């Protein structure tokens, strides 16, 4: 790749209207307009050109595998390539740049210590097909993390292999189905409260269950009377989120579990919000039978971006025998075993005194080693007292946000007592024609990623904010000042909000068109006068 532009390509310079007139670059200060990579380079040239008369090699070095079709990749110089991807990276928001107020997502800081541990050669370079005697250290990490998860939740066992929260939900329901089948009980219904996460009903339906909703009370909690009235011999389980998606703890959780168990069903808890109660409440003490734990939410492993995830599932004594393979177990000689299908029957009879009852396998290997290492590093660096402080500080921060904004933003459950890890607001009180999206877009101009919008559905125009425990009072004060100002403008009907964001790389897009007809592939623009193809831009600058 050459450092000299030899292609002769000249960029098509976009124009952008501003309040001062029309510019010819589309640039905004040092945030430079960035075209698509195919609009930068010429696919017919490369960064390195050979003289037409250059002699051909004396023999075929590619053993007959020489490419015959055009490669159709943009030929860029090295500076063009580096600048393109660097500019794109500057248009991305990240937790390393500022507060991520997304509710129900726990976008907390990832300590660099965790990353350093995960990159140690003994963890980063191992292969899942290595002989087990060569990976005892990795199995020790999995086993220690499993111990901590069991201890923190007060449960009996844990399935480490699920790769994400929704995958963990699937694991928990498959355990419940296996337990019901073992006793010859064919139940068809899973009850899901309105305040649960949206993946809960989807997972239950995926497992073949019929899903029925349980209403919430005016205080944002599960309607216990409605739940008890619906319980019966056809109910396999209740999937409940606690703390729930309204940011509230379910004070009648034990009564809910007792009622479900009395009716012969099981209790599944969505543990995505465990960050709010870790070290303070043990779900096992509340009668829960299965709960997934998002390691990226509670124990700081990286979140999203298409990368690896992890959602271990803790299980009650009634469900532990039905957990998936493989699992780790330490025998009396101190050796940690990774129990696979081949050993499952003998291992269960020898060490547990029962036949193997696992519902089967969910993943190719044992789970996500990098996530396990990061989570255990986080746990050990905090200790039991530090993990309790995580919950205390996350709840303190959320309540600070709630009480600092409840006079300018409607807080529907502000009278229900303290919130947990997240505060919820609505668009009630805004001037006619103004809604949550106007506030969210204006936050971008203030340098903040918007909060979660329009979720949960039980609150009209919901704005769900989770500051996590990793934000300082100073950073929260900055966010609160910005959001107060925007809320006051929305209540006053400031029409300028409708144009937000004005300082972002792109202005407000057509949200509906962008969602329903996204442009996912690039095609060469049609010649002048021809009908535009899929390369047409959606929305506006």
Coordinates of C-alpha atoms in Angstrom, one line a residue, residues 19 32 60 73 119 131 133 147 156 166 191 218 263 274 340 343 372 399 404-405 425 483 499 505 510:
X19 CA -27.3 29.0 9.7
X32 CA -14.8 15.8 9.4
X60 CA 2.9 -19.5 -11.3
X73 CA -12.4 -3.5 -3.2
X119 CA -5.0 -11.1 28.0
X131 CA -6.1 -31.9 26.8
X133 CA -4.6 -31.6 32.2
X147 CA -18.5 -20.7 43.5
X156 CA -27.5 -24.7 44.7
X166 CA -31.5 -14.4 26.6
X191 CA -46.8 -16.1 33.1
X218 CA -50.2 1.5 40.1
X263 CA -49.3 -24.5 42.4
X274 CA -28.6 -8.0 39.8
X340 CA -18.9 -34.0 29.2
X343 CA -18.6 -38.9 31.7
X372 CA -15.1 -15.6 32.9
X399 CA -32.1 8.0 43.4
X404 CA -32.8 15.9 41.1
X405 CA -35.2 15.8 38.1
X425 CA -39.5 9.4 33.7
X483 CA -31.3 17.2 31.1
X499 CA -34.0 20.4 14.9
X505 CA -22.2 14.3 12.4
X510 CA -36.3 9.7 9.4

